[in-house]
Coordinates of C-alpha atoms in Angstrom, one line a residue:
M1 CA 24.7 20.4 7.3
K2 CA 25.4 23.5 4.8
L3 CA 28.0 23.2 2.2
E4 CA 27.4 26.4 0.2
N5 CA 30.7 27.6 -1.2
M6 CA 32.6 24.8 0.3
F7 CA 33.8 23.5 -3.0
K8 CA 33.9 26.7 -4.8
K9 CA 37.0 27.3 -6.7
T10 CA 39.1 30.6 -5.6
K11 CA 40.3 33.3 -7.8
S12 CA 43.9 34.7 -7.6
V13 CA 46.1 37.2 -9.6
S14 CA 48.9 35.9 -11.6
A15 CA 52.3 37.1 -10.8
K16 CA 53.5 37.4 -14.2
K17 CA 50.8 39.5 -16.2
G18 CA 48.5 40.5 -13.5
Y19 CA 45.6 38.7 -15.1
I20 CA 42.8 37.2 -13.0
T21 CA 42.9 33.5 -13.6
V22 CA 41.4 30.5 -11.8
R23 CA 44.0 28.1 -10.3
T24 CA 43.3 24.4 -9.8
Q25 CA 43.5 24.0 -6.4
K26 CA 42.2 21.4 -3.9
P27 CA 38.7 22.4 -2.1
E28 CA 39.1 23.6 1.2
V29 CA 37.2 21.0 3.2
P30 CA 36.9 20.8 7.0
E31 CA 39.0 18.2 8.3
G32 CA 37.1 14.9 9.1
L33 CA 34.0 16.1 7.1
L34 CA 34.3 13.9 4.2
R35 CA 35.0 10.0 4.0
K36 CA 35.5 7.9 0.7
C37 CA 33.1 4.7 0.8
N38 CA 35.3 1.7 0.4
K39 CA 32.7 -0.1 -1.4
C40 CA 31.3 2.6 -4.3
G41 CA 34.2 5.1 -4.1
A42 CA 31.7 7.9 -3.4
A43 CA 32.5 11.0 -1.4
I44 CA 30.0 10.8 1.8
I45 CA 29.6 13.2 4.7
A46 CA 30.8 11.5 7.9
E47 CA 28.1 12.8 10.1
D48 CA 25.6 11.6 7.8
V49 CA 27.2 7.9 7.9
R50 CA 27.3 8.3 11.6
S51 CA 23.5 9.3 12.0
G52 CA 22.5 6.6 9.4
N53 CA 23.7 3.2 11.2
Y54 CA 27.3 3.5 9.5
I55 CA 25.3 2.5 6.3
C56 CA 26.6 4.5 3.0
P57 CA 23.7 6.8 1.8
K58 CA 25.0 6.3 -1.8
C59 CA 25.5 2.7 -2.3
G60 CA 23.7 1.2 1.0
G61 CA 26.7 -0.5 1.8
Y62 CA 27.5 -1.3 5.5
F63 CA 30.4 0.0 7.1
R64 CA 32.1 -2.0 10.2
V65 CA 30.9 -0.9 13.5
H66 CA 33.2 -0.3 16.4
A67 CA 32.1 -2.6 19.4
Y68 CA 31.1 -0.1 21.9
R69 CA 29.0 1.6 19.1
R70 CA 27.4 -1.4 18.2
I71 CA 26.3 -1.9 21.9
Q72 CA 25.1 1.5 22.1
M73 CA 23.1 0.8 19.1
I74 CA 21.5 -2.5 20.1
T75 CA 20.9 -1.9 24.3
D76 CA 19.1 0.3 26.2
E77 CA 20.7 3.5 27.5
G78 CA 22.8 3.0 30.3
S79 CA 22.1 -0.7 30.7
F80 CA 25.5 -2.3 29.7
E81 CA 27.7 -3.6 32.5
E82 CA 31.1 -4.7 31.0
W83 CA 32.6 -7.7 32.1
D84 CA 36.3 -9.0 32.1
Q85 CA 37.6 -5.7 30.6
D86 CA 41.1 -6.0 31.5
L87 CA 41.6 -9.9 30.8
L88 CA 44.4 -10.3 28.4
G89 CA 46.1 -13.4 27.0
P90 CA 49.5 -14.8 26.6
N91 CA 52.1 -15.2 24.0
P92 CA 52.1 -19.0 23.8
M93 CA 54.1 -19.6 20.9
E94 CA 56.6 -16.7 22.1
Y95 CA 56.0 -15.5 18.7
K96 CA 58.1 -12.3 18.0
G97 CA 56.6 -9.0 17.9
Y98 CA 53.2 -10.2 19.1
E99 CA 53.2 -8.1 22.6
E100 CA 54.4 -5.2 20.9
K101 CA 51.5 -5.8 18.0
I102 CA 48.9 -5.8 20.8
A103 CA 50.2 -3.2 22.8
G104 CA 49.9 -0.9 19.6
L105 CA 46.4 -2.0 18.9
Q106 CA 45.4 -1.3 22.5
E107 CA 46.6 2.3 22.2
K108 CA 45.1 2.9 18.7
T109 CA 41.8 1.3 19.7
G110 CA 41.2 2.0 23.1
L111 CA 40.2 -1.6 23.4
R112 CA 42.0 -4.5 25.5
E113 CA 41.1 -7.2 23.3
A114 CA 38.9 -8.0 20.0
V115 CA 35.7 -8.5 21.8
V116 CA 33.6 -6.7 24.4
T117 CA 31.2 -8.8 26.5
G118 CA 28.8 -7.9 29.4
R119 CA 25.3 -7.6 30.8
A120 CA 22.7 -5.2 29.2
R121 CA 19.0 -4.7 28.5
I122 CA 17.4 -4.9 25.2
N123 CA 14.0 -3.2 25.4
G124 CA 13.7 -4.1 29.1
S125 CA 14.9 -7.6 28.4
D126 CA 18.0 -8.7 30.3
V127 CA 20.8 -10.2 28.1
V128 CA 24.1 -11.1 28.1
I129 CA 25.9 -9.6 24.9
G130 CA 29.3 -10.0 23.2
V131 CA 30.5 -7.9 20.3
C132 CA 33.8 -8.6 18.2
D133 CA 35.5 -5.4 17.0
G134 CA 37.6 -5.7 13.8
R135 CA 39.9 -3.2 14.4
F136 CA 41.7 -5.3 16.6
L137 CA 43.7 -7.9 14.6
M138 CA 40.5 -8.5 12.5
A139 CA 38.8 -9.8 15.7
S140 CA 40.6 -13.1 15.3
M141 CA 40.0 -15.4 18.2
G142 CA 43.1 -16.1 20.6
W143 CA 42.9 -17.0 24.0
A144 CA 41.8 -13.8 25.5
V145 CA 38.6 -13.8 22.8
G146 CA 38.0 -17.3 23.6
E147 CA 38.2 -16.9 27.3
K148 CA 35.8 -13.8 27.5
I149 CA 33.1 -15.3 25.3
T150 CA 33.4 -18.4 27.4
R151 CA 33.3 -16.7 30.7
A152 CA 30.2 -14.5 29.4
I153 CA 28.3 -17.8 28.3
E154 CA 29.0 -19.5 31.6
R155 CA 27.7 -16.5 33.6
A156 CA 24.7 -16.6 31.4
T157 CA 24.1 -20.2 32.0
D158 CA 24.3 -19.4 35.9
E159 CA 22.2 -16.3 35.8
Q160 CA 19.7 -18.0 33.3
L161 CA 20.0 -15.3 30.8
P162 CA 20.1 -15.3 26.8
V163 CA 23.2 -14.8 25.1
V164 CA 23.5 -12.4 21.9
L165 CA 27.0 -12.5 20.0
Y166 CA 27.8 -10.1 17.0
A167 CA 30.5 -12.1 15.1
C168 CA 33.0 -10.2 13.0
S169 CA 36.2 -12.3 12.5
G170 CA 39.0 -13.3 10.4
G171 CA 39.0 -16.8 12.4
A172 CA 41.4 -18.2 14.5
R173 CA 44.5 -15.8 15.6
M174 CA 47.7 -17.2 13.8
Q175 CA 50.0 -15.7 16.3
E176 CA 48.7 -18.3 19.0
G177 CA 48.8 -21.4 17.2
I178 CA 47.1 -24.4 18.8
T179 CA 46.0 -22.5 21.6
S180 CA 43.8 -20.4 19.3
L181 CA 42.6 -23.3 17.8
M182 CA 41.4 -24.8 21.3
Q183 CA 39.2 -21.6 21.4
M184 CA 36.7 -23.1 18.9
A185 CA 36.2 -26.2 21.2
K186 CA 36.0 -24.1 24.3
T187 CA 33.5 -21.8 23.2
S188 CA 31.3 -24.4 21.7
A189 CA 31.3 -26.5 24.7
A190 CA 30.2 -23.6 26.8
L191 CA 27.3 -23.0 24.5
K192 CA 26.2 -26.7 24.7
R193 CA 26.1 -26.3 28.4
H194 CA 24.0 -23.0 28.0
S195 CA 21.8 -24.9 25.4
D196 CA 21.2 -27.8 27.8
A197 CA 20.1 -25.4 30.2
G198 CA 17.2 -24.6 28.0
L199 CA 18.4 -21.0 27.3
L200 CA 18.3 -18.9 24.1
Y201 CA 21.5 -18.1 22.1
I202 CA 21.0 -15.5 19.0
S203 CA 24.2 -15.3 16.7
V204 CA 24.5 -12.1 14.6
L205 CA 26.7 -12.5 11.5
T206 CA 28.6 -9.4 10.3
E207 CA 31.2 -8.5 7.9
P208 CA 33.3 -10.5 7.6
T209 CA 32.7 -13.9 9.5
T210 CA 35.0 -16.4 8.6
G211 CA 37.4 -19.3 9.6
G212 CA 37.5 -20.7 13.1
V213 CA 34.7 -18.2 14.4
T214 CA 32.5 -19.4 11.8
A215 CA 33.3 -23.2 12.6
S216 CA 32.5 -22.4 16.3
F217 CA 30.3 -20.0 18.0
A218 CA 29.1 -18.1 15.1
M219 CA 27.2 -20.9 13.6
L220 CA 25.5 -22.4 16.6
G221 CA 23.0 -20.2 17.6
D222 CA 19.3 -21.1 18.1
V223 CA 18.5 -18.2 15.9
I224 CA 21.2 -17.0 13.3
L225 CA 20.6 -13.7 11.7
A226 CA 22.9 -11.9 9.5
E227 CA 23.5 -8.2 8.4
P228 CA 22.9 -7.7 4.4
R229 CA 25.5 -8.7 1.9
A230 CA 27.9 -9.8 5.0
L231 CA 30.6 -12.1 3.9
I232 CA 30.2 -15.4 5.7
G233 CA 32.3 -18.6 5.0
F234 CA 34.6 -21.2 6.5
A235 CA 37.4 -20.4 4.1
G236 CA 38.1 -17.1 2.5
P237 CA 37.1 -16.3 -1.2
R238 CA 40.7 -15.9 -2.1
V239 CA 41.7 -19.2 -0.6
I240 CA 39.1 -21.0 -2.3
E241 CA 40.0 -19.7 -5.8
Q242 CA 43.5 -20.3 -5.4
T243 CA 42.6 -24.0 -4.4
I244 CA 40.0 -24.8 -7.1
R245 CA 41.5 -22.3 -9.7
Q246 CA 38.1 -20.9 -10.7
K247 CA 36.5 -17.8 -10.3
L248 CA 33.8 -17.7 -7.6
P249 CA 30.1 -16.6 -8.7
K250 CA 28.9 -13.4 -7.6
G251 CA 27.0 -13.3 -4.3
F252 CA 29.3 -16.5 -3.1
Q253 CA 29.4 -16.6 0.7
R254 CA 27.4 -13.5 1.1
A255 CA 24.5 -13.4 3.4
E256 CA 21.9 -13.9 0.9
F257 CA 23.7 -17.1 -0.3
L258 CA 23.6 -18.5 3.2
L259 CA 19.9 -17.7 3.4
E260 CA 19.0 -19.4 0.4
H261 CA 21.2 -22.4 1.5
G262 CA 19.5 -22.7 4.7
F263 CA 22.2 -22.0 7.1
I264 CA 20.7 -18.7 8.5
D265 CA 17.4 -17.7 9.7
R266 CA 17.0 -14.2 8.6
I267 CA 18.7 -11.3 7.3
V268 CA 18.1 -8.1 9.2
A269 CA 18.9 -4.7 8.2
R270 CA 20.8 -2.8 10.8
E271 CA 18.1 -0.1 11.8
E272 CA 15.8 -3.0 12.5
Q273 CA 18.0 -5.4 14.5
K274 CA 17.3 -4.0 18.0
E275 CA 13.4 -4.6 17.6
V276 CA 14.0 -7.9 15.8
L277 CA 16.1 -9.0 18.6
S278 CA 13.8 -7.7 21.1
D279 CA 11.0 -9.7 19.5
I280 CA 12.7 -13.0 19.4
I281 CA 13.9 -12.5 22.9
K282 CA 10.4 -11.8 24.3
L283 CA 9.1 -14.8 22.6
H284 CA 11.6 -17.1 24.4
E285 CA 10.9 -15.4 27.8
N286 CA 8.5 -17.1 30.3
A287 CA 5.6 -18.7 28.7
D288 CA 3.4 -17.9 31.7
K289 CA 3.8 -14.4 31.1
E290 CA 0.3 -14.3 29.2
N291 CA -1.4 -11.1 29.0
K292 CA -4.3 -11.9 31.2
E293 CA -6.5 -8.9 30.0
E294 CA -5.9 -10.1 26.3
S295 CA -6.8 -13.6 27.2
E296 CA -10.0 -12.5 28.9
N297 CA -11.0 -10.1 26.2
R298 CA -10.2 -11.4 22.9
K299 CA -13.0 -12.4 20.7
Q300 CA -14.6 -15.9 21.7
A301 CA -15.6 -18.0 18.9
T302 CA -18.8 -19.9 19.4
V303 CA -18.6 -23.2 20.0
D304 CA -21.8 -24.1 18.0
K305 CA -20.0 -24.7 14.5
P306 CA -21.6 -22.2 12.3
C307 CA -20.8 -24.2 9.0
E308 CA -23.3 -26.7 7.8
E309 CA -22.0 -30.3 7.0
Q310 CA -21.7 -30.9 3.2
K311 CA -23.1 -34.4 3.6
N312 CA -23.9 -35.2 0.0
L313 CA -20.5 -34.8 -1.7
T314 CA -18.9 -37.9 -3.0
A315 CA -15.1 -38.8 -1.9
W316 CA -14.1 -37.4 -5.6
E317 CA -15.6 -34.2 -5.4
R318 CA -13.9 -33.6 -1.9
V319 CA -10.8 -34.4 -3.5
Q320 CA -11.3 -31.7 -6.0
I321 CA -12.5 -29.4 -3.5
S322 CA -9.2 -30.1 -1.6
R323 CA -7.0 -28.9 -4.5
R324 CA -8.8 -25.9 -5.3
N325 CA -6.6 -23.1 -6.3
D326 CA -8.7 -20.4 -4.1
R327 CA -8.6 -22.4 -0.8
P328 CA -6.6 -20.8 2.1
V329 CA -3.0 -22.1 2.2
G330 CA -1.0 -22.8 5.3
S331 CA 0.2 -19.2 5.5
D332 CA -3.1 -18.0 5.6
Y333 CA -3.9 -19.9 8.7
I334 CA -0.8 -18.4 10.3
Q335 CA -1.7 -14.9 9.7
E336 CA -5.4 -15.4 11.2
L337 CA -4.8 -17.5 14.1
F338 CA -1.5 -16.2 15.7
T339 CA 0.2 -12.9 16.2
D340 CA 3.9 -11.9 16.5
F341 CA 5.0 -14.6 13.8
I342 CA 8.7 -14.6 13.2
E343 CA 9.7 -16.9 10.4
F344 CA 12.8 -18.6 10.6
H345 CA 14.5 -20.2 7.7
G346 CA 16.6 -23.2 6.5
D347 CA 17.7 -26.7 7.7
R348 CA 21.3 -25.9 8.7
Y349 CA 22.2 -28.4 6.0
F350 CA 21.4 -27.5 2.4
A351 CA 18.8 -25.0 1.7
D352 CA 15.7 -23.0 2.8
D353 CA 12.8 -25.1 1.3
K354 CA 9.5 -22.5 0.8
A355 CA 7.2 -25.4 0.5
I356 CA 7.2 -25.4 4.3
V357 CA 6.7 -22.0 6.4
G358 CA 7.5 -22.1 10.0
G359 CA 8.6 -20.0 13.0
V360 CA 7.5 -18.8 16.4
A361 CA 4.4 -16.8 17.3
R362 CA 1.8 -16.4 20.1
F363 CA -1.7 -17.9 20.5
H364 CA -3.6 -16.0 22.9
G365 CA -0.4 -14.6 24.3
K366 CA 1.2 -18.0 24.6
P367 CA 4.5 -18.6 22.8
V368 CA 4.1 -21.4 20.2
T369 CA 5.9 -22.8 17.2
V370 CA 3.7 -23.1 14.2
I371 CA 4.6 -24.9 10.8
A372 CA 2.7 -25.1 7.8
Q373 CA 3.1 -26.9 4.4
T374 CA 2.1 -24.1 1.7
K375 CA 1.0 -24.0 -1.6
G376 CA 0.8 -20.8 -3.7
T377 CA -2.1 -18.9 -4.6
T378 CA -0.8 -18.0 -8.2
T379 CA 1.2 -19.7 -10.7
A380 CA 4.5 -18.0 -9.5
E381 CA 3.8 -18.8 -5.9
N382 CA 3.3 -22.2 -6.8
V383 CA 6.4 -22.9 -8.6
E384 CA 8.7 -21.0 -5.9
R385 CA 6.6 -23.2 -3.3
N386 CA 7.0 -26.2 -5.5
F387 CA 3.1 -26.8 -5.2
G388 CA 3.3 -27.5 -1.6
M389 CA 5.7 -30.3 -2.4
P390 CA 8.7 -30.3 0.3
S391 CA 12.0 -31.5 -0.4
P392 CA 14.4 -33.2 2.3
E393 CA 15.3 -29.8 3.6
G394 CA 11.8 -28.8 4.0
Y395 CA 11.5 -31.9 6.4
R396 CA 14.6 -31.2 8.1
K397 CA 13.7 -27.3 8.7
A398 CA 10.6 -28.6 10.3
L399 CA 12.2 -31.1 12.4
R400 CA 14.9 -28.2 13.6
L401 CA 11.9 -26.2 14.6
M402 CA 10.2 -28.8 16.5
K403 CA 13.4 -29.8 18.5
Q404 CA 13.8 -26.1 19.1
A405 CA 10.4 -25.9 20.3
E406 CA 11.2 -29.0 22.8
K407 CA 14.0 -27.2 24.0
F408 CA 11.9 -24.2 25.0
G409 CA 8.8 -25.9 26.0
R410 CA 6.7 -24.5 23.1
P411 CA 3.7 -26.6 21.9
V412 CA 3.9 -27.4 18.2
I413 CA 1.1 -26.7 15.7
C414 CA 1.3 -28.1 12.2
F415 CA -1.0 -27.3 9.1
V416 CA -0.8 -30.2 6.6
D417 CA -1.3 -29.4 2.7
T418 CA 0.4 -31.4 0.5
P419 CA 0.0 -33.8 -2.6
G420 CA 3.2 -35.6 -1.3
A421 CA 7.0 -35.1 -0.7
F422 CA 8.7 -34.1 -3.9
C423 CA 10.1 -37.2 -6.1
G424 CA 12.6 -36.3 -8.0
L425 CA 16.3 -36.9 -8.8
E426 CA 17.7 -33.9 -6.1
A427 CA 15.2 -35.1 -3.4
E428 CA 16.5 -38.6 -4.0
E429 CA 20.5 -37.4 -3.7
R430 CA 19.8 -35.7 -0.5
G431 CA 17.7 -38.3 1.3
Q432 CA 14.1 -37.9 1.1
G433 CA 13.2 -41.0 2.7
E434 CA 15.5 -40.6 5.8
A435 CA 14.2 -37.1 5.9
I436 CA 10.9 -38.3 6.3
A437 CA 11.7 -41.4 8.6
R438 CA 13.7 -38.9 11.0
N439 CA 10.7 -36.8 11.5
L440 CA 8.4 -39.6 12.3
F441 CA 11.3 -41.0 14.8
E442 CA 11.8 -37.7 16.4
M443 CA 8.1 -36.5 16.4
S444 CA 7.0 -39.7 18.1
N445 CA 9.0 -38.6 21.3
L446 CA 8.7 -34.8 21.3
K447 CA 8.2 -33.9 24.8
V448 CA 5.8 -31.0 24.2
P449 CA 2.0 -31.0 23.0
V450 CA 1.9 -31.6 18.7
L451 CA -1.4 -30.7 17.1
S452 CA -1.7 -31.5 13.2
V453 CA -4.3 -30.0 11.4
V454 CA -4.9 -31.3 7.7
I455 CA -6.3 -28.2 5.6
G456 CA -6.3 -29.5 2.1
E457 CA -4.3 -32.6 0.7
G458 CA -2.6 -34.8 3.3
G459 CA -0.7 -37.0 0.6
S460 CA 1.2 -40.0 1.8
G461 CA 4.3 -40.2 3.9
G462 CA 4.8 -36.4 3.0
A463 CA 1.9 -35.3 5.1
L464 CA 2.8 -37.9 7.8
A465 CA 6.1 -36.4 8.4
M466 CA 4.4 -33.5 9.9
A467 CA 1.2 -35.3 11.6
V468 CA 2.8 -37.5 14.1
A469 CA 1.0 -35.8 16.8
D470 CA -1.2 -36.1 20.0
E471 CA -4.1 -35.3 18.0
V472 CA -4.9 -34.9 14.2
W473 CA -7.8 -32.9 13.0
M474 CA -9.1 -32.3 9.4
L475 CA -11.2 -29.9 7.9
E476 CA -14.3 -31.4 6.4
N477 CA -13.2 -31.1 2.6
S478 CA -9.6 -32.3 3.3
I479 CA -8.3 -35.7 2.2
Y480 CA -5.6 -37.8 4.0
S481 CA -4.5 -41.1 2.1
I482 CA -1.9 -43.4 1.3
L483 CA -1.2 -41.8 -2.2
S484 CA -3.1 -39.8 -4.6
P485 CA -6.3 -41.2 -6.1
E486 CA -4.6 -41.1 -9.4
G487 CA -1.5 -42.9 -8.1
F488 CA -3.8 -45.6 -6.6
A489 CA -5.5 -46.6 -9.8
S490 CA -2.2 -46.5 -11.6
I491 CA -0.5 -48.7 -9.3
L492 CA -3.4 -51.4 -8.5
W493 CA -5.3 -51.2 -11.6
K494 CA -2.8 -49.8 -14.1
D495 CA -5.3 -47.1 -15.2
S496 CA -4.9 -43.7 -13.7
S497 CA -8.2 -42.6 -15.3
R498 CA -10.1 -44.7 -12.7
A499 CA -9.1 -42.0 -10.1
K500 CA -12.4 -41.0 -9.3
E501 CA -13.4 -44.8 -8.6
A502 CA -10.3 -45.0 -6.7
A503 CA -11.3 -42.1 -4.3
E504 CA -14.4 -43.9 -3.1
V505 CA -12.3 -47.1 -2.3
M506 CA -9.5 -45.2 -0.5
K507 CA -11.7 -44.1 2.5
L508 CA -9.7 -40.8 2.4
T509 CA -12.1 -38.4 3.5
A510 CA -12.3 -36.6 6.8
E511 CA -15.7 -38.3 7.6
D512 CA -14.0 -41.9 6.7
L513 CA -10.8 -41.3 8.6
Y514 CA -13.0 -40.1 12.0
R515 CA -14.8 -43.3 11.9
Q516 CA -11.9 -45.3 11.6
G517 CA -10.3 -43.5 14.7
I518 CA -7.3 -42.3 12.5
I519 CA -8.2 -38.6 13.3
E520 CA -9.9 -36.9 16.5
Q521 CA -11.9 -34.3 14.8
V522 CA -13.5 -33.0 11.7
I523 CA -13.6 -29.1 11.3
P524 CA -16.8 -28.1 9.3
E525 CA -16.2 -25.9 6.3
P526 CA -18.6 -23.4 4.5
E527 CA -19.5 -24.0 1.0
N528 CA -17.1 -22.3 -1.4
Y529 CA -14.6 -22.1 1.2
T530 CA -12.0 -19.2 0.5
I531 CA -10.2 -16.5 2.0
L532 CA -13.0 -14.4 2.2
N533 CA -15.1 -16.7 4.3
Q534 CA -11.9 -18.2 6.4
E535 CA -13.0 -16.8 9.4
Q536 CA -15.7 -19.2 9.9
V537 CA -13.3 -21.9 10.1
T538 CA -10.4 -20.1 12.0
D539 CA -13.1 -19.1 14.6
I540 CA -13.5 -22.9 15.3
L541 CA -10.1 -23.7 15.2
N542 CA -9.4 -20.7 17.6
V543 CA -11.6 -22.2 20.3
E544 CA -10.5 -26.0 19.7
I545 CA -6.8 -25.2 19.7
E546 CA -7.2 -23.6 23.0
S547 CA -9.0 -26.4 24.3
F548 CA -6.4 -28.5 22.9
L549 CA -3.5 -26.7 24.5
K550 CA -5.4 -26.6 28.2
T551 CA -5.7 -30.4 28.0
Y552 CA -2.3 -31.3 27.1
E553 CA -0.3 -28.5 28.5
K554 CA -1.4 -30.2 31.9
M555 CA 0.4 -33.5 30.9
S556 CA 3.9 -34.6 32.2
E557 CA 6.4 -35.2 29.4
E558 CA 6.0 -39.1 30.3
E559 CA 2.2 -38.8 29.7
L560 CA 2.5 -36.9 26.5
T561 CA 5.0 -39.2 24.9
A562 CA 3.2 -42.5 26.1
H563 CA -0.3 -41.1 25.0
R564 CA 1.3 -40.5 21.5
Y565 CA 2.8 -43.7 21.3
E566 CA -0.5 -45.5 22.3
R567 CA -2.4 -43.4 19.8
F568 CA -0.3 -44.8 17.0
R569 CA 0.5 -48.5 18.6
N570 CA -3.4 -49.1 18.4
M571 CA -3.7 -48.1 14.6

């Protein structure tokens, strides 16, 4: 857009003396051309904002998006079919002026209520979508909003469709009193039925999502996404400050804060949302839609394992190899063995533990849940990932993803590599023992195939909490033990310097455990195993995992759980 001379000052003749002067006049700007950013205060061109996903080009701040515009941005052109457009709610408290307020907002916004619902397609996938519009009483949830969302979820359940809800709300609608409060229970109950039907619900949180909406449908997604810097919380910031009489820290209740504290899966920029939603939805579509051509033409690894077994190494030497910094870590296996990986974050209780990485991916075209204990490859990465020692929130995140896999019928593949669960004051305060015990309890009865592969250190209960599986495999130079050799020597012999001796006594190598029947398979490694020759191992895993899935996916749920129970019952 050409703005030349638009803001140029104009000359005029002084009436008194005939001098040519420059008067201070407001620049002549075409009406509607400029807007002021309510975040940074900069003057911005309205058309640039509209064409740029309603993001300030100066500060990157996100403006609120009208419901119909949001639907246009997210869904395939011409695919949206609106439902319950004319549904209106009552005035249950006979609140004075409420009907007039609603009528005025209807005229001003062109909306009948604060949410728009219907059916649409996202990159060809059928979905039920609902979008809140903050222009209508801050998208507060009264009877009509709750009813429209509930009806949409019920139709999605009947038609076996995923649900995508965009939340933007100040919470419950005060003018409707207790009726508004009941919508929290109503929408949540509808989502429970939708979930029990094995269907996907994606919640997208936008600025602001607070109050009763946060405490109901907004936080119940199988996958919860958020826009950058969106305000998300139960109580509003001002209410909290007035209650505790303290100034809140910068970034409190923002999307990034919730990601760090484990309550959302991912922050997604507005321009990426359609593709991210599409990827997640397609990973949850019928698992039988495997690309046959891809399956037939993919690279086949030789079953003749190419790595020579290293028979002359001592147990202590294998311990040292398992701990090497240049050894491939969990995230390396995810990258090499799987496609279309989408990482999900958080335990939904306290934090996102970076010592465990997990999410949904495809293995030979088939959706799977993959979870890996992950060390770092540099000092900084190791500090960030706590040297591969998970906290309670890490195990709870892993279990959340496993239960999600069970709901959608996806196999679970775990990569184990930890010196042990993190031992510290905070871990004990948050229930490290309970978190590990809960994983053992729930994994024993997961109704989908579970495979665990020990790729490095398998330290004590911290490793077992991700290895209650149908089969457990170990890489040749990995270890799996009751605790570290140093700890064993310290406890039993009161001398940690005898760790080398302890390693021999503990029978912790892959070969030892295979002989004892603790594991099902030993995966050979090349000498000096690093990321540079990782393909020699992943080629073997590629074939063996496919064989595992073919075997265990034929089993019924009862056969799977019975097999897993007997596996551990006989140890």
